[in-house]
Short mmCIF file of C-alpha atoms in Angstrom, two decimals:
data_model
loop_
_atom_site.label_atom_id
_atom_site.label_comp_id
_atom_site.label_asym_id
_atom_site.label_seq_id
_atom_site.Cartn_x
_atom_site.Cartn_y
_atom_site.Cartn_z
CA MET A 238 -10.95 18.83 1.09
CA THR A 239 -14.30 17.19 1.64
CA SER A 240 -16.25 14.27 0.28
CA GLN A 241 -18.97 15.21 -2.17
CA THR A 242 -22.57 14.15 -1.79
CA VAL A 243 -23.94 13.31 -5.21
CA PRO A 244 -27.07 11.50 -6.40
CA ALA A 245 -26.52 7.78 -6.80
CA PRO A 246 -26.29 6.94 -10.50
CA ASP A 247 -27.45 3.76 -12.11
CA PRO A 248 -24.87 1.11 -11.06
CA ARG A 249 -24.20 0.30 -14.68
CA GLU A 250 -23.48 3.93 -15.44
CA TRP A 251 -21.13 4.15 -12.47
CA ASP A 252 -19.30 0.98 -13.53
CA ALA A 253 -18.96 2.31 -17.07
CA ALA A 254 -17.66 5.65 -15.82
CA LEU A 255 -15.02 3.90 -13.71
CA ALA A 256 -13.99 1.62 -16.58
CA ASP A 257 -13.47 4.62 -18.88
CA ALA A 258 -11.55 6.53 -16.20
CA PHE A 259 -9.29 3.57 -15.40
CA ALA A 260 -8.54 3.10 -19.09
CA ILE A 261 -7.32 6.70 -19.18
CA LEU A 262 -5.11 6.23 -16.13
CA LEU A 263 -3.72 2.87 -17.22
CA GLY A 264 -3.32 3.27 -20.94
CA SER A 265 -3.00 -0.16 -22.56
CA GLU A 266 -2.62 -2.20 -19.35
CA PRO A 267 -6.18 -3.61 -19.19
CA ALA A 268 -5.90 -5.12 -22.67
CA ALA A 269 -2.30 -6.26 -22.25
CA HIS A 270 -2.81 -8.85 -19.51
CA PRO A 271 -6.48 -9.85 -19.38
CA ALA A 272 -5.84 -13.10 -17.47
CA ALA A 273 -3.37 -11.71 -14.94
CA GLY A 274 -4.00 -11.32 -11.22
CA TYR A 275 -3.72 -7.90 -9.60
CA GLY A 276 -3.36 -6.55 -6.08
CA VAL A 277 -2.81 -3.35 -4.11
CA TYR A 278 -0.08 -2.54 -1.62
CA TYR A 279 0.03 0.35 0.83
CA ALA A 280 3.28 1.55 2.39
CA SER A 281 4.04 4.37 4.82
CA ASP A 282 7.31 5.46 6.40
CA THR A 283 5.38 7.20 9.18
CA PHE A 284 3.38 4.04 9.89
CA ASP A 285 6.58 1.97 10.02
CA GLU A 286 8.28 4.40 12.41
CA PHE A 287 5.94 3.40 15.24
CA LEU A 288 4.90 -0.05 13.97
CA PHE A 289 5.87 -2.16 16.97
CA PRO A 290 4.80 -3.33 19.45
CA ASN A 291 1.48 -3.88 17.73
CA PRO A 292 -1.48 -5.90 19.05
CA TRP A 293 -2.50 -7.13 15.58
CA ALA A 294 0.97 -8.47 14.67
CA THR A 295 0.42 -11.91 16.17
CA ALA A 296 1.55 -15.14 14.58
CA ALA A 297 -2.09 -16.21 14.19
CA ALA A 298 -3.19 -12.92 12.58
CA LEU A 299 -0.32 -12.93 10.08
CA SER A 300 -1.17 -16.49 9.06
CA ASP A 301 -4.91 -15.80 8.72
CA ARG A 302 -6.23 -15.03 5.22
CA LYS A 303 -9.30 -13.31 6.63
CA ALA A 304 -9.36 -9.65 5.62
CA ARG A 305 -9.50 -7.19 8.50
CA HIS A 306 -9.55 -3.51 9.28
CA LEU A 307 -6.58 -2.14 11.20
CA PRO A 308 -6.76 0.60 13.83
CA ASP A 309 -6.83 4.12 12.38
CA SER A 310 -3.45 5.68 13.17
CA ASP A 311 -3.99 8.98 11.32
CA GLY A 312 -7.47 10.23 12.04
CA GLU A 313 -10.24 10.53 9.48
CA HIS A 314 -9.44 12.10 6.11
CA PRO A 315 -10.81 11.57 2.59
CA PHE A 316 -7.99 9.38 1.30
CA SER A 317 -7.52 7.36 4.48
CA PRO A 318 -6.12 3.86 3.95
CA TRP A 319 -7.82 2.75 7.15
CA THR A 320 -11.14 2.47 5.33
CA TRP A 321 -9.65 -0.58 3.57
CA ARG A 322 -9.51 -4.13 4.83
CA PHE A 323 -6.09 -5.76 4.70
CA ASP A 324 -4.86 -9.28 4.04
CA LEU A 325 -2.01 -9.66 6.50
CA SER A 326 -1.11 -13.10 5.15
CA GLU A 327 -0.21 -11.56 1.77
CA SER A 328 1.40 -8.43 3.21
CA LEU A 329 5.17 -8.10 2.80
CA PHE A 330 7.38 -7.74 5.87
CA ARG A 331 10.86 -6.37 5.18
CA PHE A 332 13.78 -6.99 7.53
CA GLU A 333 16.86 -4.81 7.12
CA ALA A 334 19.95 -6.80 6.13
CA GLU A 335 21.93 -5.87 9.27
CA LEU A 336 19.06 -6.99 11.50
CA VAL A 337 18.93 -10.46 9.96
CA ALA A 338 22.71 -10.82 9.84
CA GLY A 339 23.24 -9.48 13.37
CA THR A 340 25.87 -7.01 12.17
CA GLY A 341 26.42 -3.26 12.37
CA ALA A 342 23.97 -1.72 14.81
CA TRP A 343 22.94 -5.23 15.86
CA GLY A 344 26.40 -6.72 16.13
CA ASP A 345 28.86 -6.89 19.00
CA GLY A 346 29.01 -3.43 20.51
CA GLY A 347 26.20 -2.18 18.26
CA HIS A 348 23.94 0.45 19.75
CA LYS A 349 20.77 -1.63 19.18
CA GLY A 350 22.04 -4.50 21.31
CA PRO A 351 21.11 -8.14 20.73
CA ARG A 352 18.43 -8.99 18.18
CA PRO A 353 15.02 -10.00 19.56
CA PHE A 354 15.41 -13.35 17.77
CA ASP A 355 18.11 -15.98 17.44
CA ASP A 356 20.15 -17.44 14.58
CA ALA A 357 17.66 -20.27 14.11
CA PHE A 358 14.88 -17.77 13.40
CA ALA A 359 17.15 -15.86 11.00
CA ALA A 360 17.98 -19.08 9.15
CA GLY A 361 14.31 -20.00 8.90
CA LEU A 362 13.52 -16.51 7.63
CA ARG A 363 16.13 -16.69 4.90
CA ALA A 364 14.73 -20.03 3.74
CA VAL A 365 11.31 -18.57 2.93
CA SER A 366 12.23 -15.04 1.87
CA TRP A 367 13.26 -12.89 -1.07
CA VAL A 368 16.05 -10.30 -1.09
CA ASP A 369 15.55 -6.87 -2.66
CA GLU A 370 18.08 -4.55 -4.30
CA ALA A 371 19.17 -3.13 -0.93
CA ASP A 372 19.61 -6.65 0.55
CA GLY A 373 16.44 -6.28 2.59
CA VAL A 374 14.86 -9.64 3.43
CA LEU A 375 11.18 -9.92 2.45
CA VAL A 376 8.65 -12.45 3.66
CA ARG A 377 4.88 -12.76 3.35
CA GLY A 378 2.84 -12.71 6.53
CA ALA A 379 1.61 -16.25 5.86
CA LEU A 380 5.19 -17.53 6.13
CA LEU A 381 6.33 -15.14 8.85
CA GLY A 382 3.50 -16.12 11.20
CA PRO A 383 4.58 -19.76 11.67
CA LEU A 384 8.20 -18.65 12.14
CA LEU A 385 7.19 -16.26 14.92
CA ASP A 386 5.20 -19.01 16.60
CA ARG A 387 7.88 -21.70 16.24
CA HIS A 388 10.70 -19.52 17.57
CA GLY A 389 8.75 -17.61 20.20
CA VAL A 390 9.27 -14.17 18.60
CA ASP A 391 6.68 -11.68 19.85
CA LEU A 392 5.91 -8.56 17.79
CA THR A 393 3.22 -7.49 20.27
CA GLY A 394 5.52 -7.14 23.26
CA ARG A 395 7.64 -4.25 24.48
CA GLN A 396 10.89 -5.72 23.21
CA ALA A 397 9.60 -5.43 19.62
CA GLU A 398 9.89 -1.64 19.86
CA LYS A 399 13.59 -2.09 19.06
CA LEU A 400 12.58 -3.23 15.57
CA ASN A 401 11.05 0.08 14.52
CA GLY A 402 12.97 1.36 11.53
CA TRP A 403 14.43 -2.10 10.93
CA LEU A 404 11.31 -4.13 10.17
CA SER A 405 8.70 -2.56 7.94
CA VAL A 406 5.54 -3.70 6.19
CA LEU A 407 3.83 -3.22 2.84
CA LEU A 408 0.21 -3.92 3.66
CA ARG A 409 -1.77 -5.86 1.06
CA VAL A 410 -5.23 -4.39 0.53
CA ALA A 411 -7.94 -7.04 0.31
CA THR A 412 -9.28 -7.14 -3.27
CA ASP A 413 -10.71 -9.86 -5.51
CA GLY A 414 -7.67 -10.21 -7.78
CA THR A 415 -9.06 -8.30 -10.74
CA LEU A 416 -7.56 -5.11 -12.13
CA ASP A 417 -10.91 -3.35 -11.79
CA ASP A 418 -11.21 -4.08 -8.07
CA ALA A 419 -7.57 -3.13 -7.48
CA MET A 420 -8.09 0.21 -9.24
CA ARG A 421 -11.27 0.89 -7.27
CA ALA A 422 -9.40 0.39 -4.03
CA ALA A 423 -6.31 2.35 -5.05
CA THR A 424 -8.37 5.32 -6.28
CA PHE A 425 -10.68 5.30 -3.25
CA THR A 426 -13.73 4.79 -5.46
CA GLU A 427 -14.69 1.34 -4.15
CA ARG A 428 -17.25 2.80 -1.73
CA GLY A 429 -19.21 4.40 -4.57
CA PRO A 430 -20.04 7.91 -5.79
CA GLY A 431 -21.16 9.05 -2.34
CA HIS A 432 -17.53 9.11 -1.17
CA LEU A 433 -15.83 11.18 -3.85
CA VAL A 434 -13.56 14.11 -3.03
CA SER A 435 -14.03 17.60 -4.42
CA ILE A 436 -11.07 19.42 -5.95
CA SER A 437 -12.80 22.76 -5.36
CA ASP A 438 -12.78 22.74 -1.56
CA ARG A 439 -12.38 26.13 0.16
CA GLY A 440 -12.99 27.89 -3.13
CA ARG A 441 -9.35 27.58 -4.15
CA PRO A 442 -8.87 26.80 -7.87
CA ARG A 443 -7.03 23.52 -8.33
CA SER A 444 -5.95 21.45 -11.30
CA ALA A 445 -4.19 18.17 -11.84
CA ALA A 446 -0.61 18.01 -13.05
CA GLU A 447 -0.06 17.62 -16.75
CA PRO A 448 -0.67 15.49 -18.68
CA TRP A 449 -3.44 14.35 -16.32
CA GLU A 450 -5.43 17.58 -16.29
CA GLU A 451 -5.95 17.26 -20.02
CA ARG A 452 -6.42 13.49 -20.09
CA LEU A 453 -8.91 13.43 -17.23
CA GLY A 454 -10.98 16.00 -19.10
CA ALA A 455 -12.33 13.02 -21.03
CA VAL A 456 -13.95 11.56 -17.89
CA THR A 457 -17.64 12.34 -18.37
CA HIS A 458 -18.72 11.91 -14.74
CA PRO A 459 -17.99 15.37 -13.24
CA ALA A 460 -17.57 14.32 -9.60
CA LEU A 461 -15.41 11.33 -10.54
CA ARG A 462 -13.29 13.56 -12.75
CA ASP A 463 -12.65 15.98 -9.87
CA HIS A 464 -11.95 13.11 -7.46
CA LEU A 465 -9.29 11.65 -9.78
CA ARG A 466 -7.79 15.08 -10.36
CA MET A 467 -7.17 15.22 -6.60
CA LEU A 468 -5.14 12.01 -6.98
CA CYS A 469 -3.15 13.41 -9.90
CA LEU A 470 -1.87 16.69 -8.42
CA GLY A 471 1.70 17.85 -8.81
CA GLU A 472 4.07 16.65 -6.08
CA ASN A 473 4.22 20.07 -4.42
CA ASP A 474 0.43 20.44 -4.37
CA ALA A 475 0.06 16.92 -2.93
CA ARG A 476 2.29 17.65 0.07
CA SER A 477 -0.67 18.77 2.18
CA GLU A 478 -3.67 17.02 0.61
CA GLY A 479 -4.53 14.76 -2.25
CA GLY A 480 -1.96 12.62 -4.01
CA PHE A 481 0.24 12.48 -7.09
CA TYR A 482 0.27 9.84 -9.79
CA CYS A 483 3.72 8.45 -10.47
CA ASP A 484 5.04 6.28 -13.25
CA ALA A 485 5.36 2.62 -12.37
CA GLY A 486 9.15 2.77 -12.12
CA GLN A 487 9.08 5.84 -9.86
CA TRP A 488 6.96 4.44 -7.04
CA PRO A 489 9.25 4.61 -3.97
CA TRP A 490 8.72 0.98 -2.98
CA SER A 491 8.91 -0.50 -6.50
CA ASP A 492 12.10 -2.43 -5.76
CA VAL A 493 10.45 -4.14 -2.79
CA VAL A 494 7.37 -5.45 -4.63
CA GLU A 495 9.46 -6.33 -7.69
CA ALA A 496 11.71 -8.48 -5.51
CA ALA A 497 8.56 -10.40 -4.54
CA GLY A 498 7.77 -11.02 -8.22
CA CYS A 499 5.22 -8.25 -8.71
CA THR A 500 5.14 -5.59 -11.42
CA VAL A 501 3.94 -2.08 -10.55
CA VAL A 502 1.10 -1.02 -12.86
CA ALA A 503 0.12 2.28 -11.26
CA GLY A 504 1.45 4.15 -8.26
CA TRP A 505 0.43 7.08 -6.09
CA GLY A 506 2.39 9.07 -3.54
CA PHE A 507 1.05 11.09 -0.60
CA GLY A 508 2.68 13.87 1.37
CA GLU A 509 6.37 14.16 0.60
CA SER A 510 6.35 10.54 -0.58
CA GLN A 511 6.09 9.34 3.02
CA ALA A 512 3.20 7.10 1.97
CA GLY A 513 2.15 5.43 -1.22
CA THR A 514 -0.28 3.03 -2.85
CA ALA A 515 0.40 0.83 -5.85
CA VAL A 516 -1.60 -1.45 -8.08
CA VAL A 517 0.60 -4.38 -9.01
CA ARG A 518 0.41 -7.30 -11.36
CA LEU A 519 0.89 -10.35 -9.18
CA PRO A 520 3.37 -13.14 -9.98
CA ASP A 521 2.05 -15.64 -12.50
CA GLU A 522 2.69 -18.39 -9.96
CA PRO A 523 1.98 -16.82 -6.54
CA GLY A 524 2.93 -18.53 -3.35
CA THR A 525 6.18 -20.08 -4.63
CA ARG A 526 7.84 -19.00 -1.39
#
């Protein structure tokens, strides 16, 4: 699977091609909420497995609204999330219920031992957090950063390694709040037509899963059509490359973003659903926590 090199079209033609393609993928969503704010989240079980200690997870970085690139943990590939810049302040950090409560694996006699934070930190966390369907405790980076600083909790040190598997993150991709910009990021088209992916790599015939193979036939830009077909493969075909398009309610992390007041508009899965990207409609009144 390789990126295609294609002549640069007129910017207006490229914008029009993207608008038509996004309308196909989204159905009626663009017309339904014209004044809404939108964002993109990226989640990965593999990323979370080795998340801590992490040099970028400082109290100052989590509080900072400046968008930043994160170190590439996968190596270069066409649909790499590490080409994006992330807003850590709007990213969602999820603490497992037992970790916050200090029970089970973290309780007396638990195999994880004492938590790397005290009851005062846990109380402060609960005061600024949401709870999802599985009783996971969610907090935005902007609110977690000051808590880490105030209670001396260090996610960059060796002791934070104990948190792997118990504290995870849904990274917020830096976009401008519009649906168009969110879709450009989520479909890896924000860098322009020079970074599209060919579905015909290695000479092996490939097609998108239905109904997307038929629907994407209406995309008039050939390279864009093939690129989006690679993001609409069947789940089995997407296990090794490309991605699959999933209904909003079937995105694996839907319950997490919904607990934070977001609504999934479009979702993609990669591999055996170990990673995923979602375009979400943001809460009408963001920042209430």
